[in-house]
mmCIF file of C-alpha atoms in Angstrom:
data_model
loop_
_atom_site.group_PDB
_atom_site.id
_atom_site.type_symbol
_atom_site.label_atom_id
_atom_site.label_comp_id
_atom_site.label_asym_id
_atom_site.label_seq_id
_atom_site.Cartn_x
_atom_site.Cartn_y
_atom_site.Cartn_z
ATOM 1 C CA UNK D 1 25.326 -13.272 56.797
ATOM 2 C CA UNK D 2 25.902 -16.563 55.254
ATOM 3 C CA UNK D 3 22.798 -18.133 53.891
ATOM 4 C CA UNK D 4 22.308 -21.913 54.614
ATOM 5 C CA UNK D 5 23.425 -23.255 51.612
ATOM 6 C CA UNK D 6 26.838 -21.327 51.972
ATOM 7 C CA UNK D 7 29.902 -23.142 53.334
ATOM 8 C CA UNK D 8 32.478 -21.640 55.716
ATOM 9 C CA UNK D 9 34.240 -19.971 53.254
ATOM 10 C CA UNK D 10 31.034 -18.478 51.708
ATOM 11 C CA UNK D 11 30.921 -19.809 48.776
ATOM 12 C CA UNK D 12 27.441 -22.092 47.700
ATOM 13 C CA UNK D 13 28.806 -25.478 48.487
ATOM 14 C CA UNK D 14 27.603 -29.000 46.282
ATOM 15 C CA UNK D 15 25.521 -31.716 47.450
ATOM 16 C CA UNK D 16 26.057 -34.807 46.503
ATOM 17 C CA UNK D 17 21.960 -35.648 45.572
ATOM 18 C CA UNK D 18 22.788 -32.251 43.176
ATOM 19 C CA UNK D 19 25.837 -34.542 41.782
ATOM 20 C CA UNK D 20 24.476 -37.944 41.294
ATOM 21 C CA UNK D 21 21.548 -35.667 39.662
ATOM 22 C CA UNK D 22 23.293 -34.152 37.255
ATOM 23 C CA UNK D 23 25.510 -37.461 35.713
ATOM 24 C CA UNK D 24 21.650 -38.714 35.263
ATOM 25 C CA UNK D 25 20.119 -36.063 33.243
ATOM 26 C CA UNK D 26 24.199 -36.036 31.766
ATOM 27 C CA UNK D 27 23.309 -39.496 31.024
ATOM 28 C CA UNK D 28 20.210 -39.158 29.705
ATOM 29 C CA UNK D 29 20.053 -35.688 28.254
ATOM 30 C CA UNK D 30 16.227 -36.637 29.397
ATOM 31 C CA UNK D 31 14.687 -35.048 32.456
ATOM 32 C CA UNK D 32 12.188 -37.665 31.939
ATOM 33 C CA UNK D 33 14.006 -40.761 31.769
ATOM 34 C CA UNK D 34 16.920 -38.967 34.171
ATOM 35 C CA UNK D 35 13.657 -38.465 37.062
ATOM 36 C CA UNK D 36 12.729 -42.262 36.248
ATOM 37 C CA UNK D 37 16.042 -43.490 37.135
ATOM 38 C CA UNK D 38 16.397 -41.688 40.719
ATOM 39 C CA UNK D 39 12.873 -42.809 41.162
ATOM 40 C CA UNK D 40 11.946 -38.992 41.527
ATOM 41 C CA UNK D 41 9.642 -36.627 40.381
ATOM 42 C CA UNK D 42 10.816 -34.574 37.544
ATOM 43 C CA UNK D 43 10.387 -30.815 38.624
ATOM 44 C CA UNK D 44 12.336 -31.711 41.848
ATOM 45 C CA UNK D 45 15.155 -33.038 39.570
ATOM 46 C CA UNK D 46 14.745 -30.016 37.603
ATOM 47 C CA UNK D 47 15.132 -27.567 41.091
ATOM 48 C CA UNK D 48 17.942 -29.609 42.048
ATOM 49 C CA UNK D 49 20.004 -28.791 38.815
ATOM 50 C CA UNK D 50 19.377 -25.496 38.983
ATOM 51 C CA UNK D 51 20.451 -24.923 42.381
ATOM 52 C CA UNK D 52 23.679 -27.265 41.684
ATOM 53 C CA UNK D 53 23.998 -24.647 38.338
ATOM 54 C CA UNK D 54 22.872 -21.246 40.951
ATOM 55 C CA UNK D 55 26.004 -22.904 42.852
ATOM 56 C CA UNK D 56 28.522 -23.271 40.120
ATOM 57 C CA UNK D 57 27.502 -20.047 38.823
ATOM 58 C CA UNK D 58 27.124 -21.649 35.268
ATOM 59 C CA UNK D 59 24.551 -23.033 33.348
ATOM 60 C CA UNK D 60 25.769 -27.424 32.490
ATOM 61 C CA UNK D 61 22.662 -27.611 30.361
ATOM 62 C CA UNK D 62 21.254 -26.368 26.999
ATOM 63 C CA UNK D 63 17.571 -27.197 27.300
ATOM 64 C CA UNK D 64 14.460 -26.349 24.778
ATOM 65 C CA UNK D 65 10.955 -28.103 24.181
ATOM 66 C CA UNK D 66 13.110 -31.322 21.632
ATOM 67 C CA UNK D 67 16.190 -31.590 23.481
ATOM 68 C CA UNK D 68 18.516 -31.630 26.467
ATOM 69 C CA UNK D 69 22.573 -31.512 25.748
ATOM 70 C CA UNK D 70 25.735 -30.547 27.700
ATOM 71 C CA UNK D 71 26.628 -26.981 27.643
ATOM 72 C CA UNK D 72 30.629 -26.227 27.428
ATOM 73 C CA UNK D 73 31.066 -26.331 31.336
ATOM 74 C CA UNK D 74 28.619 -29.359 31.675
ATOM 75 C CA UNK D 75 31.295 -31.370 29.806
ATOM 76 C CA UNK D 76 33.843 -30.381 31.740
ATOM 77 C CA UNK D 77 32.446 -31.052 34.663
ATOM 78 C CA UNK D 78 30.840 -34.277 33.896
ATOM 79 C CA UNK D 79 34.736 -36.492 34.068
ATOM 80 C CA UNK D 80 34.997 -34.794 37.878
ATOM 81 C CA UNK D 81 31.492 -35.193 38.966
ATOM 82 C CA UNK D 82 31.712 -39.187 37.409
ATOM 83 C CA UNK D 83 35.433 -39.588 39.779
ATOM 84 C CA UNK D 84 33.398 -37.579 43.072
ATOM 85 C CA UNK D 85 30.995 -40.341 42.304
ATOM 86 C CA UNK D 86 33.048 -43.146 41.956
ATOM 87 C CA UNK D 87 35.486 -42.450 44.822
ATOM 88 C CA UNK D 88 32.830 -42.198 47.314
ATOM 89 C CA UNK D 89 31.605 -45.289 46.249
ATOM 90 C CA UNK D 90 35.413 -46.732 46.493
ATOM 91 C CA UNK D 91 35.661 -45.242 50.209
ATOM 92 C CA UNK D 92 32.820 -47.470 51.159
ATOM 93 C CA UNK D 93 33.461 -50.175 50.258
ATOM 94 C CA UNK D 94 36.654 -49.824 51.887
ATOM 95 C CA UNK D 95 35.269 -48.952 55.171
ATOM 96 C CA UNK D 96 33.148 -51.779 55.579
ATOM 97 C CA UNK D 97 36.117 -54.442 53.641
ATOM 98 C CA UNK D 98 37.068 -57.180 56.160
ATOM 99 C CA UNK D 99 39.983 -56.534 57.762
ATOM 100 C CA UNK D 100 42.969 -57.198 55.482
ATOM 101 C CA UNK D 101 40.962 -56.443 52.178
ATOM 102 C CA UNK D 102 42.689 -54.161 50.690
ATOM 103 C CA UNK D 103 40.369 -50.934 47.757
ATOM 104 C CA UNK D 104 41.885 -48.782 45.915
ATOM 105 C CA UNK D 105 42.438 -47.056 42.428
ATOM 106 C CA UNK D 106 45.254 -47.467 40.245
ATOM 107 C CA UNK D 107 46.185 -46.373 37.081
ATOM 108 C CA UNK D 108 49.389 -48.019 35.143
ATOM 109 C CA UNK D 109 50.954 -46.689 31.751
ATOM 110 C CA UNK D 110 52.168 -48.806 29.562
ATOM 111 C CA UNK D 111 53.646 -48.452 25.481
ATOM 112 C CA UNK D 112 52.394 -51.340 24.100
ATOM 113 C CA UNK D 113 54.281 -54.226 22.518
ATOM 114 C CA UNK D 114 57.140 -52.868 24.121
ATOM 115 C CA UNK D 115 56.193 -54.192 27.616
ATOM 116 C CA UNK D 116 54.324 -57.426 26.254
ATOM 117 C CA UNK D 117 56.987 -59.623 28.952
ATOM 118 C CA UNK D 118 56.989 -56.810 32.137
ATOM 119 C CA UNK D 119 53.282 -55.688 32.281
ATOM 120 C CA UNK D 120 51.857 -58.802 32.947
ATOM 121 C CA UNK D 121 53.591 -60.186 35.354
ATOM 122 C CA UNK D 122 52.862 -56.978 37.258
ATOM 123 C CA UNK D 123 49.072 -57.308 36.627
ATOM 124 C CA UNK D 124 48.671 -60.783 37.311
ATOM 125 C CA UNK D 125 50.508 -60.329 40.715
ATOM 126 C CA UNK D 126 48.043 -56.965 41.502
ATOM 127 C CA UNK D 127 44.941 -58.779 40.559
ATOM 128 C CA UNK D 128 45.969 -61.989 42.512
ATOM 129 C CA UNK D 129 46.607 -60.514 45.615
ATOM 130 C CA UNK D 130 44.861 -57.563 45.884
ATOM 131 C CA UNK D 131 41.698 -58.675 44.046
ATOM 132 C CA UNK D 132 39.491 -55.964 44.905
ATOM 133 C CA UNK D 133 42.092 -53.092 43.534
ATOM 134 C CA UNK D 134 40.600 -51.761 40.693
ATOM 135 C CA UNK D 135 43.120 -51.139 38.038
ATOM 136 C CA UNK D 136 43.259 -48.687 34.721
ATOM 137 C CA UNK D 137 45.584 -49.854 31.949
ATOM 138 C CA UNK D 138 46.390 -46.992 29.512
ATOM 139 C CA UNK D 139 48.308 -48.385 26.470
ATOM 140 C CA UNK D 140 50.177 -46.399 23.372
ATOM 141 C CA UNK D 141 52.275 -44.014 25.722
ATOM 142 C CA UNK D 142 55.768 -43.027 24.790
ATOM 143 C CA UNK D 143 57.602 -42.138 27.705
ATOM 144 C CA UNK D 144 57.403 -38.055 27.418
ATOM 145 C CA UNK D 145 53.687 -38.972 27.752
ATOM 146 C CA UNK D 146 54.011 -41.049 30.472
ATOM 147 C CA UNK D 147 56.192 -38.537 32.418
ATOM 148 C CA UNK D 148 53.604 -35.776 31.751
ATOM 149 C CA UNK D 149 50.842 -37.849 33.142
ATOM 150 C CA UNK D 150 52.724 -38.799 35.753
ATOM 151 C CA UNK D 151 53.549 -35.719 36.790
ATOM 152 C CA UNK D 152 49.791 -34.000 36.516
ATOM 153 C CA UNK D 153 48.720 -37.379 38.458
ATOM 154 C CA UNK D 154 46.977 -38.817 35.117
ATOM 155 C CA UNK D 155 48.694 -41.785 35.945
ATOM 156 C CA UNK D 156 50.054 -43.602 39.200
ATOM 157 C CA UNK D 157 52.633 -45.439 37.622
ATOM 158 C CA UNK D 158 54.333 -46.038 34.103
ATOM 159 C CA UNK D 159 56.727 -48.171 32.071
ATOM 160 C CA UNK D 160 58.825 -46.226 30.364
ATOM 161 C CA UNK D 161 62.170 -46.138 28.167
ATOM 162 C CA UNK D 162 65.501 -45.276 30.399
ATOM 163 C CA UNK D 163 67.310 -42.756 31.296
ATOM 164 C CA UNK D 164 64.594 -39.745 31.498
ATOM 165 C CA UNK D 165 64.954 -36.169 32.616
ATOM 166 C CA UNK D 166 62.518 -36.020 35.166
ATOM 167 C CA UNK D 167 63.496 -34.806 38.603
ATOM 168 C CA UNK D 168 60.167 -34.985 39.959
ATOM 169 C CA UNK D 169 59.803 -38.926 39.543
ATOM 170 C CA UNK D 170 61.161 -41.708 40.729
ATOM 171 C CA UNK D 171 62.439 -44.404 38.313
ATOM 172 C CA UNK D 172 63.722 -47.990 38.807
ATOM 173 C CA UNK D 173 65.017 -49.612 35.979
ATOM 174 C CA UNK D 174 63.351 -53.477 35.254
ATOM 175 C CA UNK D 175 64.875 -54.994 32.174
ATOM 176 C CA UNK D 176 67.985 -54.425 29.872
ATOM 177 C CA UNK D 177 67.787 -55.804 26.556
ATOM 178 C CA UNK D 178 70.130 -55.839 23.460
ATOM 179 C CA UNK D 179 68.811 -54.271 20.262
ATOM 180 C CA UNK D 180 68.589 -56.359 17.127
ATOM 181 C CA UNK D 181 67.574 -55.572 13.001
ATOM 182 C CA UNK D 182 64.090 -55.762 12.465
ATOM 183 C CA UNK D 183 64.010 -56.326 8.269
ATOM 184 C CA UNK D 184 61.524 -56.988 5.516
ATOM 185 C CA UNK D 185 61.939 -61.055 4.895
ATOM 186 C CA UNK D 186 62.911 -59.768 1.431
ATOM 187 C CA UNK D 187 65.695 -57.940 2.811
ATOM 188 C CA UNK D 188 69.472 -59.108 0.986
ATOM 189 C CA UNK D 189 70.668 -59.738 4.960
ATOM 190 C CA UNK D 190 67.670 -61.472 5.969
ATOM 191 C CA UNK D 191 69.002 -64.882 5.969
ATOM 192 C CA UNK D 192 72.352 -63.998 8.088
ATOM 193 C CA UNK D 193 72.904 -65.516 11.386
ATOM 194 C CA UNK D 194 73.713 -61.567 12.568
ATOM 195 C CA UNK D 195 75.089 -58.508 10.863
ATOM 196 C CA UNK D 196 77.100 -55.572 12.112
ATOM 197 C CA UNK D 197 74.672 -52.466 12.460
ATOM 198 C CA UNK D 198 76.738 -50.337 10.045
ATOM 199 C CA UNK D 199 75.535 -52.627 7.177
ATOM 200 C CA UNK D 200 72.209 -50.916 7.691
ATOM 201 C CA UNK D 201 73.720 -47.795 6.901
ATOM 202 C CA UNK D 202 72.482 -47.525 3.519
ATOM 203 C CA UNK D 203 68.511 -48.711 4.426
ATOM 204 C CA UNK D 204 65.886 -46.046 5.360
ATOM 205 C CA UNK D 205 64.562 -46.395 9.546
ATOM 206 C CA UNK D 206 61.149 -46.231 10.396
ATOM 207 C CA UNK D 207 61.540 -45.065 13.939
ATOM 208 C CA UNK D 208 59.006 -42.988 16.746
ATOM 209 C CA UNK D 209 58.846 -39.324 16.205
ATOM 210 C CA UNK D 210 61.578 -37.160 18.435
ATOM 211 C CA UNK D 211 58.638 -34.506 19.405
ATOM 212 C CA UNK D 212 57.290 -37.758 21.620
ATOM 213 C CA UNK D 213 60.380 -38.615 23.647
ATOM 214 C CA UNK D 214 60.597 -42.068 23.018
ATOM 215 C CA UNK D 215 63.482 -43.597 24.343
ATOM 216 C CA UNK D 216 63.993 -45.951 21.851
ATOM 217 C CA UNK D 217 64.319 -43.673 19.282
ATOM 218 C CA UNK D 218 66.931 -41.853 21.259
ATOM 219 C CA UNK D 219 68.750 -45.628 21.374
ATOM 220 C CA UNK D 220 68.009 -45.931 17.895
ATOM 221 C CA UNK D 221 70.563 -42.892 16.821
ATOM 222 C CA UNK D 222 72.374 -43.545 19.468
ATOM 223 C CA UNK D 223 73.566 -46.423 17.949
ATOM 224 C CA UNK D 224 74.012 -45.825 14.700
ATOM 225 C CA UNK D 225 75.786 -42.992 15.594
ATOM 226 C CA UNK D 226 78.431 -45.077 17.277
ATOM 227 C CA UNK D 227 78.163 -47.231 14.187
ATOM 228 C CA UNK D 228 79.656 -44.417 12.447
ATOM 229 C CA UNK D 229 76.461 -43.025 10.061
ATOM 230 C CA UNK D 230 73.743 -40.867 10.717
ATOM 231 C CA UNK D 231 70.192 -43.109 10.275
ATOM 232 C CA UNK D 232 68.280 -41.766 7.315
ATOM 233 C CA UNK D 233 64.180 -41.432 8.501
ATOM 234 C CA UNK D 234 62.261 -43.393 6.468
ATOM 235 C CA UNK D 235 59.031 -42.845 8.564
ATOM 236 C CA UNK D 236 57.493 -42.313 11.632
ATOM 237 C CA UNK D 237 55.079 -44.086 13.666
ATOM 238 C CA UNK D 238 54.082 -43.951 17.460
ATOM 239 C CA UNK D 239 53.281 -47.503 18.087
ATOM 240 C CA UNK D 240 56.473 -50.245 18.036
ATOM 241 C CA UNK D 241 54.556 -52.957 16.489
ATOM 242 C CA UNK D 242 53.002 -50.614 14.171
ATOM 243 C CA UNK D 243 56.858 -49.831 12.965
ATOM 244 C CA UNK D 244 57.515 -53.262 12.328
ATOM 245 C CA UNK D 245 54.408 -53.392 10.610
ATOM 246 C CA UNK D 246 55.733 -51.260 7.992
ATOM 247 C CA UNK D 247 59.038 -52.598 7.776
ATOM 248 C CA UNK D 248 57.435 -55.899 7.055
ATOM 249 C CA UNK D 249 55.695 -53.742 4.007
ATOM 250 C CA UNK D 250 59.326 -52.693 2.896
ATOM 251 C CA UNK D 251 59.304 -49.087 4.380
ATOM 252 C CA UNK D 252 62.486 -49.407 5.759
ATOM 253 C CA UNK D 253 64.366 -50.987 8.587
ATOM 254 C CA UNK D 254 64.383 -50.607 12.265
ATOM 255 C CA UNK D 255 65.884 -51.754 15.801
ATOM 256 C CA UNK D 256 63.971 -53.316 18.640
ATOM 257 C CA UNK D 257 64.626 -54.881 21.888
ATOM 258 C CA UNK D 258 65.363 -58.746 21.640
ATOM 259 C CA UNK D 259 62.195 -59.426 23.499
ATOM 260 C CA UNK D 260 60.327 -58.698 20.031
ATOM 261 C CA UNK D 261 61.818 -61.152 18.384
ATOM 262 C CA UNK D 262 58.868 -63.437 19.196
ATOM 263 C CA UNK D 263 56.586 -61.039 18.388
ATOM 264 C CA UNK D 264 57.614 -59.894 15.157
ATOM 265 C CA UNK D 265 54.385 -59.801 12.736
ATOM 266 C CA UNK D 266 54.269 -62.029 9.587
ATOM 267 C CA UNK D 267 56.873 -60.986 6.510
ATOM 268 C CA UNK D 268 59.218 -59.481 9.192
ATOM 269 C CA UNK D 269 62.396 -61.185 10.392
ATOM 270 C CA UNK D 270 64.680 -60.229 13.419
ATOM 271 C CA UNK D 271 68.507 -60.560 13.269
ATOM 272 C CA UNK D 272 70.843 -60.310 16.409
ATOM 273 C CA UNK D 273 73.314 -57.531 15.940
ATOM 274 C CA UNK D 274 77.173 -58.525 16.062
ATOM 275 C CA UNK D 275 80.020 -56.296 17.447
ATOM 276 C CA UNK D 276 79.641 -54.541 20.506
ATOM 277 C CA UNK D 277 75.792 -54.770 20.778
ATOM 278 C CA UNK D 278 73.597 -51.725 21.680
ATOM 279 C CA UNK D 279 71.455 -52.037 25.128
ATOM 280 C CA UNK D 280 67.888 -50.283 25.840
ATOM 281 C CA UNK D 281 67.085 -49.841 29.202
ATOM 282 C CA UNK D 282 63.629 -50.064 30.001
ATOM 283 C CA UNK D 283 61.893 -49.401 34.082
ATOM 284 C CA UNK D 284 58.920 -48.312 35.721
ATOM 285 C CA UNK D 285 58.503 -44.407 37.012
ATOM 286 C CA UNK D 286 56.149 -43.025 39.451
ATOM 287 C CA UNK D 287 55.729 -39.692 41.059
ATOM 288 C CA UNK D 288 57.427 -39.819 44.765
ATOM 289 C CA UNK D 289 55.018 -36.849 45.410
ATOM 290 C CA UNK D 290 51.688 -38.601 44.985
ATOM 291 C CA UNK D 291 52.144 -42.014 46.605
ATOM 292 C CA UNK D 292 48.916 -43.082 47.724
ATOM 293 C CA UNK D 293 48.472 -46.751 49.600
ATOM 294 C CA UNK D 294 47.300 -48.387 46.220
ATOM 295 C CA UNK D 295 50.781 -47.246 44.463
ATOM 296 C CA UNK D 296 52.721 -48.267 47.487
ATOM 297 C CA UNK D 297 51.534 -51.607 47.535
ATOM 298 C CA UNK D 298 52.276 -52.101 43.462
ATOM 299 C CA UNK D 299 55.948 -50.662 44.135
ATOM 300 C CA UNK D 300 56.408 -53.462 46.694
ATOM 301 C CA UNK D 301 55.028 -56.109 44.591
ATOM 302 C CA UNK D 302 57.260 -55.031 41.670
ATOM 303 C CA UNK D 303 60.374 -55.017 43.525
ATOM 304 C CA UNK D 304 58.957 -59.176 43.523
ATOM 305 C CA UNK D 305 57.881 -59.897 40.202
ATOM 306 C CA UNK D 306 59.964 -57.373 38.478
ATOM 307 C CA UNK D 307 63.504 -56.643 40.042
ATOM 308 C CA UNK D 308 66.535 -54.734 39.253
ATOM 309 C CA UNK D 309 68.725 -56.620 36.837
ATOM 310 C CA UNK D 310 72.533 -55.901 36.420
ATOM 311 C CA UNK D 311 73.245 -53.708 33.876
#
């Protein structure tokens, strides 16, 4: 017979008092202070975590007469108990919005400098019309990273380098740009108009490391390759402006996307490439799988702010 704290599948369910309970002593790490806070007494609190804990069928806490801290399993289940928290909070707010308001969670992936002329436009147009959709910007991903997260539903939606192996996303591409020289200022072809790639043959690349999947690494050897030599790997970085950082401390050389060019950090100068000039592709991704209402609504707004250009 099931007791009365059993659900229907008989297993102890979790209260939400037991939840907002547990972030406080979390919190904390004070049953004192923790009890204070709910306005609460503090062996109640204390019952309450152990029933959430008789429930679990772990222990979240470490206690003894100094201290309170966060056993193994209470860490891991503080990020889920902090989300439980937060969307219940979102789902009323959208229940009693005025009709047309529009809540919602979304998270957007993004490289970095990379994206400094197609994120904004996209977060400027989210936060002007959908005020009240709360938004998650998570900077520094290469695009295997993105893809991953997008895939485990880490993130909603992602800039990323093109083409990607991903049959599980979607992908629509936003931007094609030539690739340029980015050179020391000291560099012997820093002062040309433009130069043919293959007179970089010679030069050491600081590029992004192949175990990431960055895209324009791939374009990067791709490139060269057609330029007829192999580029020799001077060093390298995750973050794009961090590469031209070193080439402006005479590392080596590297290509980026002409939209850098106004970017490029002090003792670093950017020269057009002549010839037939190498493109990078560059779109957003999503998984098709895990739409939800928020995503939808960013999708149609890109389509606006950011659409497909000719290739």
């Amino acid at each position: 017979m099931r007791t009365p704290e059993q659900g229907t599948s008989g297993r102890n369910h979790v209260e939400l008092r037991q939840i907002e309970a547990f972030l406080a002593v979390a919190e904390e790490l004070h049953f004192g202070r923790a009890a204070h806070r709910l306005r609460m007494a503090q062996s109640p609190l204390s019952q309450t975590i152990k029933k959430l804990e008789k429930s679990l069928g772990t222990d979240l806490f470490e206690r003894n007469t100094r201290a309170v801290s966060l056993t193994t399993a209470g860490f891991a289940f503080l990020a889920h108990a902090r989300k439980i928290v937060e969307e219940l909070d979102l789902a009323r707010r959208a229940a009693t919005a005025d009709s047309g308001e529009v809540y919602g969670r979304l998270s957007i992936g993004f490289s970095g400098a990379l994206n400094h002329r197609t994120l904004p436009p996209l977060t400027r147009a989210l936060r002007n019309n959908y005020p009240h959709l709360e938004l998650t910007l998570s900077g520094g991903l290469l695009t295997q990273d993105a893809l991953d997260q997008l895939r485990n539903g880490s993130l909603d939606l992602s800039f990323v380098g093109l083409p990607v192996d991903a049959p599980s996303l979607a992908t629509r591409r936003i931007a094609v740009e030539p690739l340029g020289a980015a050179v020391p200022v000291d560099h012997p072809l820093a002062g040309r108009p433009s130069i043919a790639l293959a007179d970089l043959a010679a030069d050491g690349f600081v590029t992004m490391p192949a175990a990431q999947g960055s895209t324009l690494r791939e374009a990067i050897f791709s490139a060269c390759t057609a330029a007829g030599f192999r580029p020799r790997i001077a060093q390298e970085v995750s973050d794009p402006y961090t590469a031209l950082s070193l080439v402006a401390g005479g590392v080596g050389v590297s290509l980026m996307p002409d939209s850098m060019a106004g970017i490029m950090p002090g003792g670093t100068v950017f020269i057009p490439l002549s010839g037939e000039v190498p493109l990078l592709d560059s779109g957003i991704a999503w998984n098709p799988a895990l739409v939800s209402p928020a995503l939808k609504l960013a999708l149609e707004l890109a389509d606006t702010v950011l659409p497909t250009p000719p290739r």
